[in-house]
Amino acid sequence: MTDKKTATLPRKPYERELLRLQTELVKLQEWVRAEGARLVVVFEGRDAAGKGGTIKRVAEHLNPRVARIAALPRPTERERTQWYFQRYVEHLPAAGEIVLFDRSWYNRAGVEHVMGFCTKEEHQLFLRQCPIFERMLVEDGVLLRKYWFSVSDTEQQERFRRRLEDPLRRWKLSPMDLESISRWEAYSRAKDEMLVHTDVSEAPWYIVESDDKRRARLNMIAHLLGSVPYHEVPPPVLRLPVRPSSAGYVRPPRDLQIYVPDHAAGL
């Protein structure tokens, strides 16, 4: 159950390569916009596997009007009565858009199944319908990429401990996360069953080893870039206009407005 710990990638080469890859992501974004492509990237994996941090780096320099993150809350009572995939469909991209799913419809194959939030019949129906649903997306021209972030039990435990002790990250830890520790094998079986049914040629799963978060981020982004046939789109030619001379405008006195106190002056 315990994997051999991966050596942490040094910060300098990590940051240098991350910047290069993020520059390529901007080129990918402009290609998606120019070509009217639709790109969906699904991020799945165990709690504390590094999905959130990777999504943050992917979206960091992208235009939020083009690339958006879909992180859906628990379904409402009304949504519970809908076709399961229905609430995810409305978050799919239109032409020229990228959607990053921070967890997705695969909740039913994982937490809902393991924690008993869905029936066995609903779980089995999902496993039958999911490949059909994804084939429909791909056949309609959607670029679908699915990444499973794989973390060892010891590394997950250590990340939970750090979150528990860090007031800036304490919010990331929930009772549901801690419950996943005692249900490690149940989640493993659920993941294996999910892969058997949904790792199809039209929409394969890509496994990201994530004990080292830096390596995981670089490996995932590099793979995504390599899987999409994008090319650099020449940007429009822009020139700064000459600022015109003043036409007599006078700024109102400062004491007529309320300014934020200069907190930084006391540092």
CSV table of C-alpha atoms in Angstrom, one decimal:
chain,number,residue,atom,x,y,z
A,1,MET,CA,0.0,0.0,0.0
A,2,THR,CA,2.9,2.4,0.7
A,3,ASP,CA,4.8,3.5,-2.3
A,4,LYS,CA,8.4,4.5,-2.5
A,5,LYS,CA,8.7,8.2,-1.9
A,6,THR,CA,9.6,10.2,-5.0
A,7,ALA,CA,12.4,12.7,-4.7
A,8,THR,CA,11.1,16.3,-4.7
A,9,LEU,CA,12.0,18.2,-7.9
A,10,PRO,CA,14.2,21.2,-6.9
A,11,ARG,CA,12.4,24.6,-7.0
A,12,LYS,CA,14.5,26.4,-9.6
A,13,PRO,CA,14.1,23.9,-12.4
A,14,TYR,CA,10.5,23.5,-11.4
A,15,GLU,CA,9.7,27.2,-11.6
A,16,ARG,CA,11.6,27.6,-14.8
A,17,GLU,CA,9.8,24.8,-16.6
A,18,LEU,CA,6.4,25.8,-15.1
A,19,LEU,CA,6.8,29.3,-16.6
A,20,ARG,CA,7.6,27.8,-20.0
A,21,LEU,CA,4.6,25.5,-19.9
A,22,GLN,CA,2.3,28.2,-18.7
A,23,THR,CA,3.5,30.3,-21.7
A,24,GLU,CA,2.5,27.4,-23.9
A,25,LEU,CA,-0.9,27.2,-22.1
A,26,VAL,CA,-1.6,30.8,-23.2
A,27,LYS,CA,-0.8,29.8,-26.8
A,28,LEU,CA,-3.2,26.9,-26.4
A,29,GLN,CA,-5.8,29.2,-25.0
A,30,GLU,CA,-5.5,31.5,-28.0
A,31,TRP,CA,-5.7,28.6,-30.4
A,32,VAL,CA,-8.9,27.4,-28.7
A,33,ARG,CA,-10.4,30.8,-29.0
A,34,ALA,CA,-9.3,31.3,-32.7
A,35,GLU,CA,-10.4,27.8,-33.8
A,36,GLY,CA,-13.6,27.8,-31.8
A,37,ALA,CA,-12.5,24.6,-30.1
A,38,ARG,CA,-14.1,23.2,-27.0
A,39,LEU,CA,-11.7,21.7,-24.4
A,40,VAL,CA,-12.7,19.9,-21.2
A,41,VAL,CA,-10.1,18.8,-18.7
A,42,VAL,CA,-11.3,16.5,-15.8
A,43,PHE,CA,-9.2,16.4,-12.7
A,44,GLU,CA,-9.9,13.5,-10.4
A,45,GLY,CA,-8.1,11.6,-7.6
A,46,ARG,CA,-8.1,11.1,-3.9
A,47,ASP,CA,-8.4,13.9,-1.4
A,48,ALA,CA,-5.1,15.8,-1.1
A,49,ALA,CA,-3.8,14.3,-4.3
A,50,GLY,CA,-2.8,17.7,-5.7
A,51,LYS,CA,-5.6,18.4,-8.0
A,52,GLY,CA,-6.4,21.9,-6.7
A,53,GLY,CA,-2.8,23.1,-6.9
A,54,THR,CA,-2.4,21.8,-10.4
A,55,ILE,CA,-5.6,23.5,-11.6
A,56,LYS,CA,-4.4,26.7,-10.0
A,57,ARG,CA,-1.2,26.6,-12.0
A,58,VAL,CA,-3.0,25.7,-15.2
A,59,ALA,CA,-5.4,28.6,-14.9
A,60,GLU,CA,-3.0,31.1,-13.4
A,61,HIS,CA,-2.2,33.1,-16.5
A,62,LEU,CA,-5.3,32.2,-18.6
A,63,ASN,CA,-8.1,34.6,-19.4
A,64,PRO,CA,-11.0,33.7,-17.1
A,65,ARG,CA,-13.4,34.5,-19.9
A,66,VAL,CA,-11.9,31.7,-21.9
A,67,ALA,CA,-10.8,29.2,-19.3
A,68,ARG,CA,-13.0,28.7,-16.3
A,69,ILE,CA,-13.0,26.3,-13.4
A,70,ALA,CA,-16.1,24.2,-12.7
A,71,ALA,CA,-16.2,23.1,-9.0
A,72,LEU,CA,-19.7,22.1,-8.3
A,73,PRO,CA,-21.2,22.0,-4.8
A,74,ARG,CA,-23.3,19.1,-3.6
A,75,PRO,CA,-26.5,18.8,-5.7
A,76,THR,CA,-29.7,20.6,-4.6
A,77,GLU,CA,-32.9,18.7,-3.9
A,78,ARG,CA,-34.1,19.6,-7.4
A,79,GLU,CA,-30.8,18.5,-9.0
A,80,ARG,CA,-31.1,15.1,-7.3
A,81,THR,CA,-34.3,14.4,-9.3
A,82,GLN,CA,-32.6,15.2,-12.7
A,83,TRP,CA,-30.7,12.9,-15.0
A,84,TYR,CA,-27.4,12.5,-13.2
A,85,PHE,CA,-25.3,14.1,-16.0
A,86,GLN,CA,-27.7,17.0,-16.4
A,87,ARG,CA,-26.1,19.5,-14.1
A,88,TYR,CA,-22.7,18.9,-15.6
A,89,VAL,CA,-23.9,19.5,-19.1
A,90,GLU,CA,-24.7,23.1,-18.5
A,91,HIS,CA,-21.1,23.7,-17.5
A,92,LEU,CA,-19.6,22.3,-20.7
A,93,PRO,CA,-17.8,24.8,-22.9
A,94,ALA,CA,-19.1,26.6,-25.9
A,95,ALA,CA,-16.9,27.3,-28.9
A,96,GLY,CA,-13.6,29.0,-27.9
A,97,GLU,CA,-13.8,27.9,-24.3
A,98,ILE,CA,-11.9,25.7,-21.9
A,99,VAL,CA,-13.5,24.2,-18.8
A,100,LEU,CA,-11.4,22.7,-16.0
A,101,PHE,CA,-13.5,20.3,-13.8
A,102,ASP,CA,-12.3,20.3,-10.3
A,103,ARG,CA,-14.0,16.9,-9.7
A,104,SER,CA,-16.7,16.0,-12.1
A,105,TRP,CA,-19.4,13.5,-12.9
A,106,TYR,CA,-17.0,10.9,-11.5
A,107,ASN,CA,-18.2,11.8,-8.0
A,108,ARG,CA,-20.7,9.1,-8.4
A,109,ALA,CA,-18.0,6.5,-9.1
A,110,GLY,CA,-16.0,7.6,-6.0
A,111,VAL,CA,-17.3,9.4,-3.0
A,112,GLU,CA,-21.0,8.9,-3.6
A,113,HIS,CA,-20.5,5.2,-4.1
A,114,VAL,CA,-18.1,4.7,-1.2
A,115,MET,CA,-20.0,6.9,1.3
A,116,GLY,CA,-23.4,5.5,0.4
A,117,PHE,CA,-24.7,8.7,-1.1
A,118,CYS,CA,-26.1,6.8,-4.1
A,119,THR,CA,-27.7,3.4,-4.4
A,120,LYS,CA,-25.9,0.4,-6.0
A,121,GLU,CA,-28.3,0.7,-8.9
A,122,GLU,CA,-27.5,4.3,-9.4
A,123,HIS,CA,-23.8,3.5,-9.3
A,124,GLN,CA,-24.1,0.7,-11.9
A,125,LEU,CA,-26.3,2.9,-14.1
A,126,PHE,CA,-23.5,5.5,-14.0
A,127,LEU,CA,-20.8,3.0,-15.0
A,128,ARG,CA,-23.0,2.0,-18.0
A,129,GLN,CA,-23.9,5.5,-19.1
A,130,CYS,CA,-20.7,7.3,-18.5
A,131,PRO,CA,-18.8,5.9,-21.5
A,132,ILE,CA,-21.8,6.6,-23.7
A,133,PHE,CA,-22.0,10.2,-22.4
A,134,GLU,CA,-18.3,10.8,-23.0
A,135,ARG,CA,-18.4,9.2,-26.5
A,136,MET,CA,-21.2,11.6,-27.3
A,137,LEU,CA,-19.1,14.6,-26.2
A,138,VAL,CA,-16.1,13.4,-28.3
A,139,GLU,CA,-18.2,12.6,-31.3
A,140,ASP,CA,-19.6,16.2,-31.1
A,141,GLY,CA,-16.1,17.6,-31.3
A,142,VAL,CA,-15.3,18.2,-27.6
A,143,LEU,CA,-11.6,17.7,-26.7
A,144,LEU,CA,-11.9,15.6,-23.5
A,145,ARG,CA,-8.9,14.9,-21.3
A,146,LYS,CA,-9.2,13.0,-18.0
A,147,TYR,CA,-6.5,12.9,-15.4
A,148,TRP,CA,-6.4,10.8,-12.2
A,149,PHE,CA,-4.0,12.1,-9.6
A,150,SER,CA,-2.5,9.1,-7.7
A,151,VAL,CA,-1.1,9.7,-4.2
A,152,SER,CA,0.2,7.1,-1.8
A,153,ASP,CA,-1.4,6.5,1.6
A,154,THR,CA,1.6,7.8,3.5
A,155,GLU,CA,1.9,11.0,1.5
A,156,GLN,CA,-1.9,11.7,1.8
A,157,GLN,CA,-1.6,11.2,5.6
A,158,GLU,CA,1.2,13.7,5.7
A,159,ARG,CA,-0.7,16.3,3.7
A,160,PHE,CA,-3.7,15.9,5.9
A,161,ARG,CA,-1.5,16.5,8.9
A,162,ARG,CA,0.0,19.7,7.4
A,163,ARG,CA,-3.4,21.0,6.5
A,164,LEU,CA,-4.6,20.3,10.1
A,165,GLU,CA,-1.7,22.4,11.5
A,166,ASP,CA,-1.8,25.2,9.0
A,167,PRO,CA,-4.4,27.9,9.6
A,168,LEU,CA,-4.2,29.0,6.0
A,169,ARG,CA,-5.0,25.6,4.7
A,170,ARG,CA,-7.2,24.2,7.5
A,171,TRP,CA,-10.3,25.0,5.4
A,172,LYS,CA,-9.2,22.4,2.9
A,173,LEU,CA,-9.7,19.6,5.5
A,174,SER,CA,-13.2,18.3,6.1
A,175,PRO,CA,-14.7,15.3,8.1
A,176,MET,CA,-15.3,13.7,4.7
A,177,ASP,CA,-11.5,13.9,3.9
A,178,LEU,CA,-10.6,12.3,7.2
A,179,GLU,CA,-13.2,9.5,6.6
A,180,SER,CA,-11.3,8.7,3.4
A,181,ILE,CA,-8.4,7.5,5.6
A,182,SER,CA,-10.4,4.6,7.1
A,183,ARG,CA,-11.9,3.8,3.7
A,184,TRP,CA,-8.7,3.8,1.7
A,185,GLU,CA,-9.2,0.3,0.3
A,186,ALA,CA,-12.9,0.9,-0.5
A,187,TYR,CA,-11.8,4.0,-2.5
A,188,SER,CA,-9.1,1.9,-4.2
A,189,ARG,CA,-11.7,-0.8,-5.3
A,190,ALA,CA,-14.1,2.0,-6.5
A,191,LYS,CA,-11.3,3.5,-8.5
A,192,ASP,CA,-10.3,0.2,-10.1
A,193,GLU,CA,-13.9,-0.5,-11.0
A,194,MET,CA,-14.3,3.0,-12.5
A,195,LEU,CA,-11.3,2.5,-14.7
A,196,VAL,CA,-12.5,-0.8,-16.0
A,197,HIS,CA,-15.7,0.7,-17.2
A,198,THR,CA,-14.7,4.2,-18.2
A,199,ASP,CA,-11.1,3.9,-19.6
A,200,VAL,CA,-12.3,3.8,-23.2
A,201,SER,CA,-10.3,4.5,-26.3
A,202,GLU,CA,-12.4,7.6,-27.2
A,203,ALA,CA,-11.8,9.1,-23.7
A,204,PRO,CA,-8.9,7.3,-21.9
A,205,TRP,CA,-7.7,8.0,-18.4
A,206,TYR,CA,-4.2,9.4,-17.8
A,207,ILE,CA,-2.7,8.6,-14.4
A,208,VAL,CA,-0.6,11.3,-12.8
A,209,GLU,CA,1.8,10.2,-10.1
A,210,SER,CA,1.5,13.0,-7.5
A,211,ASP,CA,3.5,12.2,-4.4
A,212,ASP,CA,5.8,15.0,-5.6
A,213,LYS,CA,3.4,17.9,-6.4
A,214,ARG,CA,5.9,19.8,-8.5
A,215,ARG,CA,6.5,16.8,-10.8
A,216,ALA,CA,2.8,16.1,-11.0
A,217,ARG,CA,2.0,19.6,-12.2
A,218,LEU,CA,4.7,19.7,-14.8
A,219,ASN,CA,3.9,16.2,-16.1
A,220,MET,CA,0.2,16.8,-16.3
A,221,ILE,CA,0.5,20.2,-18.1
A,222,ALA,CA,3.2,18.9,-20.5
A,223,HIS,CA,0.9,15.9,-21.4
A,224,LEU,CA,-2.1,18.1,-21.9
A,225,LEU,CA,-0.2,20.4,-24.3
A,226,GLY,CA,1.2,17.4,-26.1
A,227,SER,CA,-2.2,15.9,-26.6
A,228,VAL,CA,-3.8,18.9,-28.3
A,229,PRO,CA,-2.8,19.8,-31.9
A,230,TYR,CA,-2.6,23.5,-31.2
A,231,HIS,CA,-0.3,26.0,-32.8
A,232,GLU,CA,0.7,29.6,-32.0
A,233,VAL,CA,-1.9,32.1,-33.2
A,234,PRO,CA,-0.3,35.5,-34.2
A,235,PRO,CA,-1.5,38.1,-31.8
A,236,PRO,CA,-3.2,41.3,-33.2
A,237,VAL,CA,-0.9,44.2,-33.8
A,238,LEU,CA,-1.4,46.8,-31.1
A,239,ARG,CA,0.2,50.2,-30.6
A,240,LEU,CA,-0.1,52.5,-27.6
A,241,PRO,CA,-1.8,55.7,-28.7
A,242,VAL,CA,-0.2,59.1,-28.0
A,243,ARG,CA,-1.7,60.5,-24.8
A,244,PRO,CA,-3.5,63.8,-25.7
A,245,SER,CA,-2.6,67.0,-24.0
A,246,SER,CA,-4.8,68.1,-21.0
A,247,ALA,CA,-8.0,69.9,-22.0
A,248,GLY,CA,-8.3,71.7,-18.6
A,249,TYR,CA,-9.5,68.8,-16.4
A,250,VAL,CA,-8.9,69.5,-12.6
A,251,ARG,CA,-9.0,66.6,-10.2
A,252,PRO,CA,-11.3,67.2,-7.1
A,253,PRO,CA,-9.5,67.9,-3.8
A,254,ARG,CA,-8.4,64.7,-2.1
A,255,ASP,CA,-10.2,65.5,1.2
A,256,LEU,CA,-13.5,65.1,-0.6
A,257,GLN,CA,-12.9,61.3,-1.0
A,258,ILE,CA,-12.3,58.5,1.5
A,259,TYR,CA,-8.9,56.8,0.9
A,260,VAL,CA,-7.8,53.4,2.2
A,261,PRO,CA,-5.3,53.9,5.1
A,262,ASP,CA,-1.7,53.3,4.1
A,263,HIS,CA,-1.2,50.1,6.1
A,264,ALA,CA,2.0,49.3,4.2
A,265,ALA,CA,3.7,52.4,5.5
A,266,GLY,CA,3.9,50.8,8.9
A,267,LEU,CA,5.8,47.7,7.8
